[in-house]
Tab-separated table of C-alpha atoms in Angstrom:
chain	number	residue	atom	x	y	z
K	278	UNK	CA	126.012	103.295	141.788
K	279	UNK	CA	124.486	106.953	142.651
K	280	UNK	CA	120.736	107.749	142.311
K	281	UNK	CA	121.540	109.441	139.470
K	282	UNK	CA	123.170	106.923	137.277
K	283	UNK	CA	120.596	104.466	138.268
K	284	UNK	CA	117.859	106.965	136.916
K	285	UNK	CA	120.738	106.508	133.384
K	286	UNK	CA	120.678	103.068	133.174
K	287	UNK	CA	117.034	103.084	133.711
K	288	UNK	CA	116.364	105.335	130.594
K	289	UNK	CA	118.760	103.336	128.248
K	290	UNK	CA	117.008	100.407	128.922
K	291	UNK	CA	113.785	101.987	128.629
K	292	UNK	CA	114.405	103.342	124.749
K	293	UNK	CA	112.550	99.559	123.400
K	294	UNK	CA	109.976	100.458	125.926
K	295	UNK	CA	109.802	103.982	124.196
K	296	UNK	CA	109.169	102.254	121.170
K	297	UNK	CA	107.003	99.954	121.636
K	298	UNK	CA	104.902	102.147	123.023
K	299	UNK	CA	105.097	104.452	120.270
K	300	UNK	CA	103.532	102.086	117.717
K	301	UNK	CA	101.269	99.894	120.206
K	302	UNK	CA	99.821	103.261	121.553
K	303	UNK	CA	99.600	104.988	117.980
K	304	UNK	CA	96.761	101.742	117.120
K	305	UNK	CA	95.142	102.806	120.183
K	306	UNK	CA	95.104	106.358	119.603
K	307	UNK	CA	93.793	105.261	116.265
K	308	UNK	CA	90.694	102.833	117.890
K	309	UNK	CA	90.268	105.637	120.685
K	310	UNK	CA	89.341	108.504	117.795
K	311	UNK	CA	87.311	105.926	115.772
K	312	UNK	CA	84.826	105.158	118.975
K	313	UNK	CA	84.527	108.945	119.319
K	314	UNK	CA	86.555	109.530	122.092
K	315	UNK	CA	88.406	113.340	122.104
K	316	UNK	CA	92.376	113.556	122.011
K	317	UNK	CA	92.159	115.152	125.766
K	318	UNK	CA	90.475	112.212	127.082
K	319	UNK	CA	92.721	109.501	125.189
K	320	UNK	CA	95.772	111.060	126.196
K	321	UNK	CA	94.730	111.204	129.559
K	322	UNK	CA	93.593	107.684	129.550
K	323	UNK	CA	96.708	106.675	128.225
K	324	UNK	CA	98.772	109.011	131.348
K	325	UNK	CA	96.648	108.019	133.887
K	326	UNK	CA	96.229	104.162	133.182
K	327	UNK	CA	99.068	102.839	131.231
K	328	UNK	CA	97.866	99.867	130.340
K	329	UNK	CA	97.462	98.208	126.774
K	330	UNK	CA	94.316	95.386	127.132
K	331	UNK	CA	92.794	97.315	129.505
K	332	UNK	CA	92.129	100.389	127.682
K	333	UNK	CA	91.327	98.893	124.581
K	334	UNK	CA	88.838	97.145	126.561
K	335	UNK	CA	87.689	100.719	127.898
K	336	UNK	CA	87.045	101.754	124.308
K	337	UNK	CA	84.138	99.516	123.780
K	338	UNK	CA	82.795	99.948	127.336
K	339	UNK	CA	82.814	103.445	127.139
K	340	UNK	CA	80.838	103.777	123.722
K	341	UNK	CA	77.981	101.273	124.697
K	342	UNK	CA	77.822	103.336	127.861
K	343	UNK	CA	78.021	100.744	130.613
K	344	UNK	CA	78.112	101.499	134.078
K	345	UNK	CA	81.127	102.791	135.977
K	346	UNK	CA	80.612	99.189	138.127
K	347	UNK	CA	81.218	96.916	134.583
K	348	UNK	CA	83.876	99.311	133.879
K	349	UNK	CA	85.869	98.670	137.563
K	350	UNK	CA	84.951	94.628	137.105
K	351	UNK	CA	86.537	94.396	133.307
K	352	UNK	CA	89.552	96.506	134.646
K	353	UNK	CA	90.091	94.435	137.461
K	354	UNK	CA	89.540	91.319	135.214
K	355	UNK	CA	92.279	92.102	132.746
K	356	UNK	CA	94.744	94.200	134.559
K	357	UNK	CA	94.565	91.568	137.997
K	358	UNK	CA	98.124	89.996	136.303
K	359	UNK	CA	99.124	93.189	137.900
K	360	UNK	CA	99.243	91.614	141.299
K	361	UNK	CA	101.201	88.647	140.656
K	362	UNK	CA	103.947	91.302	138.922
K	363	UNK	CA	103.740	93.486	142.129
K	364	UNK	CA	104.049	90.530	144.173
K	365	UNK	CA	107.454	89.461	142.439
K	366	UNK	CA	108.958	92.355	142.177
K	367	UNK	CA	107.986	93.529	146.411
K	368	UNK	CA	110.628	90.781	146.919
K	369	UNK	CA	113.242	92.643	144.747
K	370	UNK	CA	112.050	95.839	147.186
K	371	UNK	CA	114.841	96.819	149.463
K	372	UNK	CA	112.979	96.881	153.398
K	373	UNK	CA	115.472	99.884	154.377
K	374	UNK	CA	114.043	101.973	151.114
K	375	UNK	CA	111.572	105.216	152.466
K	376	UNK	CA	108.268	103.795	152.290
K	377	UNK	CA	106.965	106.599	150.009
K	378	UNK	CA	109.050	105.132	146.960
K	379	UNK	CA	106.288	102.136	146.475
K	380	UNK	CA	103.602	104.433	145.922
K	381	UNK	CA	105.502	106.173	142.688
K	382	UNK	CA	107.067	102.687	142.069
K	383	UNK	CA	103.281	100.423	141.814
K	384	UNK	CA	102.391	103.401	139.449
K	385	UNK	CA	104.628	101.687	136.761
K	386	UNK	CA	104.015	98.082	136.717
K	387	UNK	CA	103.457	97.345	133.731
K	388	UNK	CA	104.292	94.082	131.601
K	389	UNK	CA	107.316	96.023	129.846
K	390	UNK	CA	108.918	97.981	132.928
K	391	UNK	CA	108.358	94.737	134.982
K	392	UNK	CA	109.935	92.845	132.482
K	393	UNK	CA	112.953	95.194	132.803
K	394	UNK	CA	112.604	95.427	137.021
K	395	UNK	CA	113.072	91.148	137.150
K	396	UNK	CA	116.268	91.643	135.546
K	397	UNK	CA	118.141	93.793	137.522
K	398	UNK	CA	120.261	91.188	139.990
K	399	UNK	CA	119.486	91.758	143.614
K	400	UNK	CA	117.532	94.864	144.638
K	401	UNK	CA	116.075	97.028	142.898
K	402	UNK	CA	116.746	101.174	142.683
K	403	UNK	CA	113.274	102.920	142.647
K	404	UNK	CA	115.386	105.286	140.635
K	405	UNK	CA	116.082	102.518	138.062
K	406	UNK	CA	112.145	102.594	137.862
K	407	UNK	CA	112.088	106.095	137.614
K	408	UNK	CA	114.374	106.244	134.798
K	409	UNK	CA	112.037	103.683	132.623
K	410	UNK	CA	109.030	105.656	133.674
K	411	UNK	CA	110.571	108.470	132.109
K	412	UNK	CA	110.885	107.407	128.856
K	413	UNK	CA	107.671	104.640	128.743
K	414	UNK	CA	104.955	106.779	129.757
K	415	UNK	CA	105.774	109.964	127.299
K	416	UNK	CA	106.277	107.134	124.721
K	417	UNK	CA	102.694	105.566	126.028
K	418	UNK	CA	100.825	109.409	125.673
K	419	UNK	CA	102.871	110.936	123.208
K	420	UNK	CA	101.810	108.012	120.946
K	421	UNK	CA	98.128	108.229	121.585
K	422	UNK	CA	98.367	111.580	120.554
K	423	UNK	CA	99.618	111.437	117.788
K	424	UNK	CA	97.649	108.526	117.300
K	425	UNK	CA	94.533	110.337	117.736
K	426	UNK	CA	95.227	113.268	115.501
K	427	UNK	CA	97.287	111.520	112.649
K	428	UNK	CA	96.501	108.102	111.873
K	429	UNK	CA	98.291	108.072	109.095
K	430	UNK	CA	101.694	109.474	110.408
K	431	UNK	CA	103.231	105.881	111.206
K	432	UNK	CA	103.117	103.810	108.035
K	433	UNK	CA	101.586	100.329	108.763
K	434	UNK	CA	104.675	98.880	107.840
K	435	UNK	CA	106.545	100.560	110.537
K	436	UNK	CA	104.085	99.929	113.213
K	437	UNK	CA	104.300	96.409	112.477
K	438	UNK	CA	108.360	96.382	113.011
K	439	UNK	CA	107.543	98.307	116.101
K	440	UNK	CA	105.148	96.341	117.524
K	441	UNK	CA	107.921	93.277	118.041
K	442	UNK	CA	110.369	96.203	119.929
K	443	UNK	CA	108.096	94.710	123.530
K	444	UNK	CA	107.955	91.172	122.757
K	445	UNK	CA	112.220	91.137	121.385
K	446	UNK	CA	112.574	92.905	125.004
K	447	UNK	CA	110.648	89.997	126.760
K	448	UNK	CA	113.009	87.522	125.150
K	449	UNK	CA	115.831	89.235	125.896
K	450	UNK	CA	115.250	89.082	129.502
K	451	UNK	CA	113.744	85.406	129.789
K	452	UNK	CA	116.875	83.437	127.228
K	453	UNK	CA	119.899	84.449	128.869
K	454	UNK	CA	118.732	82.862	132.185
K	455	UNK	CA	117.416	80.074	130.528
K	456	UNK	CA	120.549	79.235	128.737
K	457	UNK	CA	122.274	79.207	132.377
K	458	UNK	CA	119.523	76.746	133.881
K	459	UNK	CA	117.671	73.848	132.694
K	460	UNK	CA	115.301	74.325	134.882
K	461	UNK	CA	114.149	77.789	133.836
K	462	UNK	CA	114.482	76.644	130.082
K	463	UNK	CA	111.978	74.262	130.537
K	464	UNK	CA	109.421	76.811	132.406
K	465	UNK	CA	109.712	78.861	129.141
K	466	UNK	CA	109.582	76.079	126.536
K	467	UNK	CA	106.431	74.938	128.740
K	468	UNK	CA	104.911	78.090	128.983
K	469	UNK	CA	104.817	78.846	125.498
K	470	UNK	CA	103.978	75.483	124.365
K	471	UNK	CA	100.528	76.073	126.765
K	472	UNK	CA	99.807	79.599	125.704
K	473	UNK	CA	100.073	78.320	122.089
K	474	UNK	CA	97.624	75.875	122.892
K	475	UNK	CA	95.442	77.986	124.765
K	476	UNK	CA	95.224	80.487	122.387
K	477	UNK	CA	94.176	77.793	119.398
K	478	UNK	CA	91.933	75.102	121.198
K	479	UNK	CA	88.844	75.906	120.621
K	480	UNK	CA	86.868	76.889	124.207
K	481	UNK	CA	90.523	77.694	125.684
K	482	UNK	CA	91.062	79.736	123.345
K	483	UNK	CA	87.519	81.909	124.720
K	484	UNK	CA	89.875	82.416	127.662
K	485	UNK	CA	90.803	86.214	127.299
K	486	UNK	CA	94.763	87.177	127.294
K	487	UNK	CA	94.837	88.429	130.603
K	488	UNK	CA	93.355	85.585	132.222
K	489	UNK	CA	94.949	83.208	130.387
K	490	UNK	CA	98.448	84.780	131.473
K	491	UNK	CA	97.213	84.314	135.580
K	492	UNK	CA	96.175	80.861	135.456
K	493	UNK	CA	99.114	79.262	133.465
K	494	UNK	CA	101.302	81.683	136.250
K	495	UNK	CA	99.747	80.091	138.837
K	496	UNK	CA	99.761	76.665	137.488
K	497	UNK	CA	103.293	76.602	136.033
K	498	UNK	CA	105.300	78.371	138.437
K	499	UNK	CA	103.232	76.654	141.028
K	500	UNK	CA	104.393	72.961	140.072
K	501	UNK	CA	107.754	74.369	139.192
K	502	UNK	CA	107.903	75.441	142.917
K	503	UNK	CA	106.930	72.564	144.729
K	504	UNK	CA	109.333	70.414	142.235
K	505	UNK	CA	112.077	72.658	141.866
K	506	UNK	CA	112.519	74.823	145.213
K	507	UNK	CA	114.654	77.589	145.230
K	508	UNK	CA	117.748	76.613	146.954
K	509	UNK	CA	119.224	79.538	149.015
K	510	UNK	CA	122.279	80.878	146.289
K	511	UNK	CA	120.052	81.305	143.488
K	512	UNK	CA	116.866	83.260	145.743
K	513	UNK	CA	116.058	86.375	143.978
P	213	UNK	CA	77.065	108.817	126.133
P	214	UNK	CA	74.798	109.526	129.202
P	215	UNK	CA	77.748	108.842	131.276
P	216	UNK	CA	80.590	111.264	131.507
P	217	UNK	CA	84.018	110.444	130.064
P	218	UNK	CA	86.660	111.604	132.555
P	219	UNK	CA	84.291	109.645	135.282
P	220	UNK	CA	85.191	106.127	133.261
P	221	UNK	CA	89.030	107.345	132.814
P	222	UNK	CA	89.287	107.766	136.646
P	223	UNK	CA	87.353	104.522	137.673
P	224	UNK	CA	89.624	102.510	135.521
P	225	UNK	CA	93.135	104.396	136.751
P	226	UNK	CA	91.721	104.110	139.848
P	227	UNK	CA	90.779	100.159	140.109
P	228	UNK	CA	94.537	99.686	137.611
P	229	UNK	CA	96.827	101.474	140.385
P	230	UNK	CA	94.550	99.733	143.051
P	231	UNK	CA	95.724	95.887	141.879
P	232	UNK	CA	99.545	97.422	141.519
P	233	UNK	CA	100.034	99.036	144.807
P	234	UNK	CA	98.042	96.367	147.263
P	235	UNK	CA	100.969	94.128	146.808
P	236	UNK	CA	103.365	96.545	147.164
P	237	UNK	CA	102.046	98.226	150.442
P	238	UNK	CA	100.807	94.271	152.087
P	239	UNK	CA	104.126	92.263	151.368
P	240	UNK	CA	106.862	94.726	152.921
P	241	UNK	CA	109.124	92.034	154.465
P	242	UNK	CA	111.308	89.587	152.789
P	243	UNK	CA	109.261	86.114	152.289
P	244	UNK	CA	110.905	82.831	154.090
P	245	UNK	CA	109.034	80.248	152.896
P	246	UNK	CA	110.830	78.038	150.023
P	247	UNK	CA	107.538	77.267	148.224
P	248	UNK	CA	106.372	80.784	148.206
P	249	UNK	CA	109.789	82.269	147.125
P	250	UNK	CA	110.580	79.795	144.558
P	251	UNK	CA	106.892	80.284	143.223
P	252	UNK	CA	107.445	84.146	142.875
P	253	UNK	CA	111.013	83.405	141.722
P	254	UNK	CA	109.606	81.069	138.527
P	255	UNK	CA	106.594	83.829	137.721
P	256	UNK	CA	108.526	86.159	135.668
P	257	UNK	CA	109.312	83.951	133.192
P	258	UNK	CA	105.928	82.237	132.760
P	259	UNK	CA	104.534	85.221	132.267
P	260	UNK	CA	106.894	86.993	130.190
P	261	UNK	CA	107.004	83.734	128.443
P	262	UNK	CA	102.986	83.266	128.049
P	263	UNK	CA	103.033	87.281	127.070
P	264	UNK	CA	105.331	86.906	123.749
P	265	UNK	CA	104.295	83.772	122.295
P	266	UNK	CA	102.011	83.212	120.332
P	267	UNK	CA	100.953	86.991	120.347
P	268	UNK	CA	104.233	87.963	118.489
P	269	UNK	CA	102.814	85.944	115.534
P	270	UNK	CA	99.497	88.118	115.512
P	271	UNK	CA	100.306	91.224	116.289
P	272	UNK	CA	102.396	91.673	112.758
P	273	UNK	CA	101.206	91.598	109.585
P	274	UNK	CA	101.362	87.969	108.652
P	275	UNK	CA	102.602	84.694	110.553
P	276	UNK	CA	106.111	84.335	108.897
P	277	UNK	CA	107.098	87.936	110.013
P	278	UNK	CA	106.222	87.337	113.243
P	279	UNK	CA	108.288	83.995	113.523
P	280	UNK	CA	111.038	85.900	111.838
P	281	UNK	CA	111.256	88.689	114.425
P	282	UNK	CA	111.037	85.493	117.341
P	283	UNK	CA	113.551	83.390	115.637
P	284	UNK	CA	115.858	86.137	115.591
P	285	UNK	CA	115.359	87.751	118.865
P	286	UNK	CA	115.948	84.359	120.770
P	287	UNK	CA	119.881	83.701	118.560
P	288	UNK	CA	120.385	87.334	119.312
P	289	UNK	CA	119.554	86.781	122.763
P	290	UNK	CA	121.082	83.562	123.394
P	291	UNK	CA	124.275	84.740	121.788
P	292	UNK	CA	124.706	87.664	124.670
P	293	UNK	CA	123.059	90.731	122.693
P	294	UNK	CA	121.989	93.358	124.665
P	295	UNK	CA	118.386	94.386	125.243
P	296	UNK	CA	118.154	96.977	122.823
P	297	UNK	CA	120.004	95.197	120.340
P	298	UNK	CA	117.894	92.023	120.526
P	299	UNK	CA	114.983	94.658	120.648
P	300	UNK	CA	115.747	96.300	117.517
P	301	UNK	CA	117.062	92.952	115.899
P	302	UNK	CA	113.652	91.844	116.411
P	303	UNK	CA	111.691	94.728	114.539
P	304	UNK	CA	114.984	94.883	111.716
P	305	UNK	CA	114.030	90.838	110.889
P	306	UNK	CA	109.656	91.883	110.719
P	307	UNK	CA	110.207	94.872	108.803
P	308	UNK	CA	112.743	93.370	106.034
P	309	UNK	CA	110.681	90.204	105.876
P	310	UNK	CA	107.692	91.619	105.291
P	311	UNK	CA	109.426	93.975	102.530
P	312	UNK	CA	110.283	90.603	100.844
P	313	UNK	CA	107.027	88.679	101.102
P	314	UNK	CA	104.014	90.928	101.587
């Protein structure tokens, strides 16, 4: 496949992305404008960050006016599942692609377009990426925007559909597999079954989203790994 | 605000790409070791996994929507849909149930 179509494929699969965006960013645009912060600065925000938790997060920091140091901790705090993403997906990196690429690349990690990036078989085009980034972060701004300057455009009954557009895409990339493998179906009926209880035990449920999402990482793809090694056909 | 706006905006772009390039630019070779492979191998779909559920049942406007939109996104999914069509399958089941019940 040429650069070109890669880019394609990359903006087809990117149009739930798009819309997700549209609505989840719209609430934020909404919550940006109510905690006094201008259209400039939450569209920028939105560009420059592109990130859900971690902006909301910025909201509250920003209008108690806490120092820039709080404001680097709680971003490091929420967005660290980051990492773990960007440490998956380096594997799915081609060695023999220009170095350069991984700067633009890192840029859009995000829980959506990595979502997409794991299910690509074998390497991974940074053109693919491109192609999602092309559509997800004009969805991510546009929709602060308009967020920002009409609440009231989106009808709550429409964000609400839209706001299942990210989570129909995460299925959609985790069932297939797991129909194939037992294995991997029991990481995902395990997984959920924990994050349900950690978000409604009291105390675990304390545990913020992004937090909870590294440790039960690290703790169920960790066991998974020392019980269930990779054998060398099915590697990434 | 004392403190200045666009100073906050770049801190937190700056600390955000920070945690999504380090991995990118330290871990340039292909990774040997079973344990470590298979551990990055499992990770997308504990956290994709840990991501959708149970925040798909909060993030609408009532409980049975939610479950509506998951119930239906997993058949759709399981039966060989395509992303976009288990995607929008998903919002068509949230928005007609809660036309129905709310």
């Amino acid at each position: 496949m040429s650069n070109f179509s890669f880019f394609k494929k990359g903006i087809k699969d990117g149009i739930p992305i798009f819309l997700g965006y549209l609505a989840v960013s719209f609430t934020f645009g909404i919550a940006a404008k109510s905690s006094g912060i201008s259209a400039a600065e939450a569209v920028l925000m939105s560009f420059s960050n592109l990130t859900s938790a971690g902006q909301f997060a910025a909201l509250s920091i920003i209008a108690s006016s806490a120092s820039y140091i709080e404001m680097a901790v709680t971003q490091l705090v929420i967005n660290l599942r980051y990492c773990l993403m960007s440490s998956a997906l380096s594997q799915k990196i081609s060695h023999k692609m220009p170095f350069w690429h991984r700067f633009i690349m890192s840029f859009g990690v995000t829980d959506e377009i990595f979502g997409l990036s794991v299910n690509v078989k074998g390497k991974i085009s940074p053109f693919y990426s491109y192609g999602i980034m092309s559509v997800a972060i004009p969805g991510w701004t546009l929709g602060t925007l308009l967020g920002v300057i009409s609440g009231t455009l989106l009808p709550a009954r429409v964000l609400s559909a839209l706001s299942v557009a990210l989570y129909g895409m995460f299925i959609a990339v985790i069932i297939p597999p797991a129909r194939k493998s037992k294995i991997i179906a029991g990481v995902v009926a395990v997984s959920m079954l924990l994050s349900f209880i950690f978000a409604k035990t009291p105390f675990l449920s304390s545990i913020s989203s992004g937090l909870r999402i590294i440790i039960l990482t690290l703790v169920i793809a960790g066991v998974t790994a020392i019980l269930f090694p990779l054998k060398e056909e099915n590697a990434l | 605000m004392s403190e200045n706006v666009f100073i906050y905006i770049a801190v937190m772009a700056g600390v955000t790409y920070f945690i999504r390039l380090l991995p990118f630019t330290l871990i340039r070779k292909e990774i040997t070791n079973v344990y470590i492979k298979s551990f990055l191998y499992y990770v997308p779909f504990v956290t994709l996994s840990v991501m959708t559920f149970p925040a798909i049942l909060e993030d609408t406007a009532g409980i049975w929507s939610g479950l509506a939109g998951f119930v239906t996104a997993v058949a759709f999914a399981f039966f060989g849909k395509s992303l976009i069509w288990v995607s929008i399958s998903a919002c068509a089941a949230v928005f007609i149930t809660e036309l129905i019940i709310y």
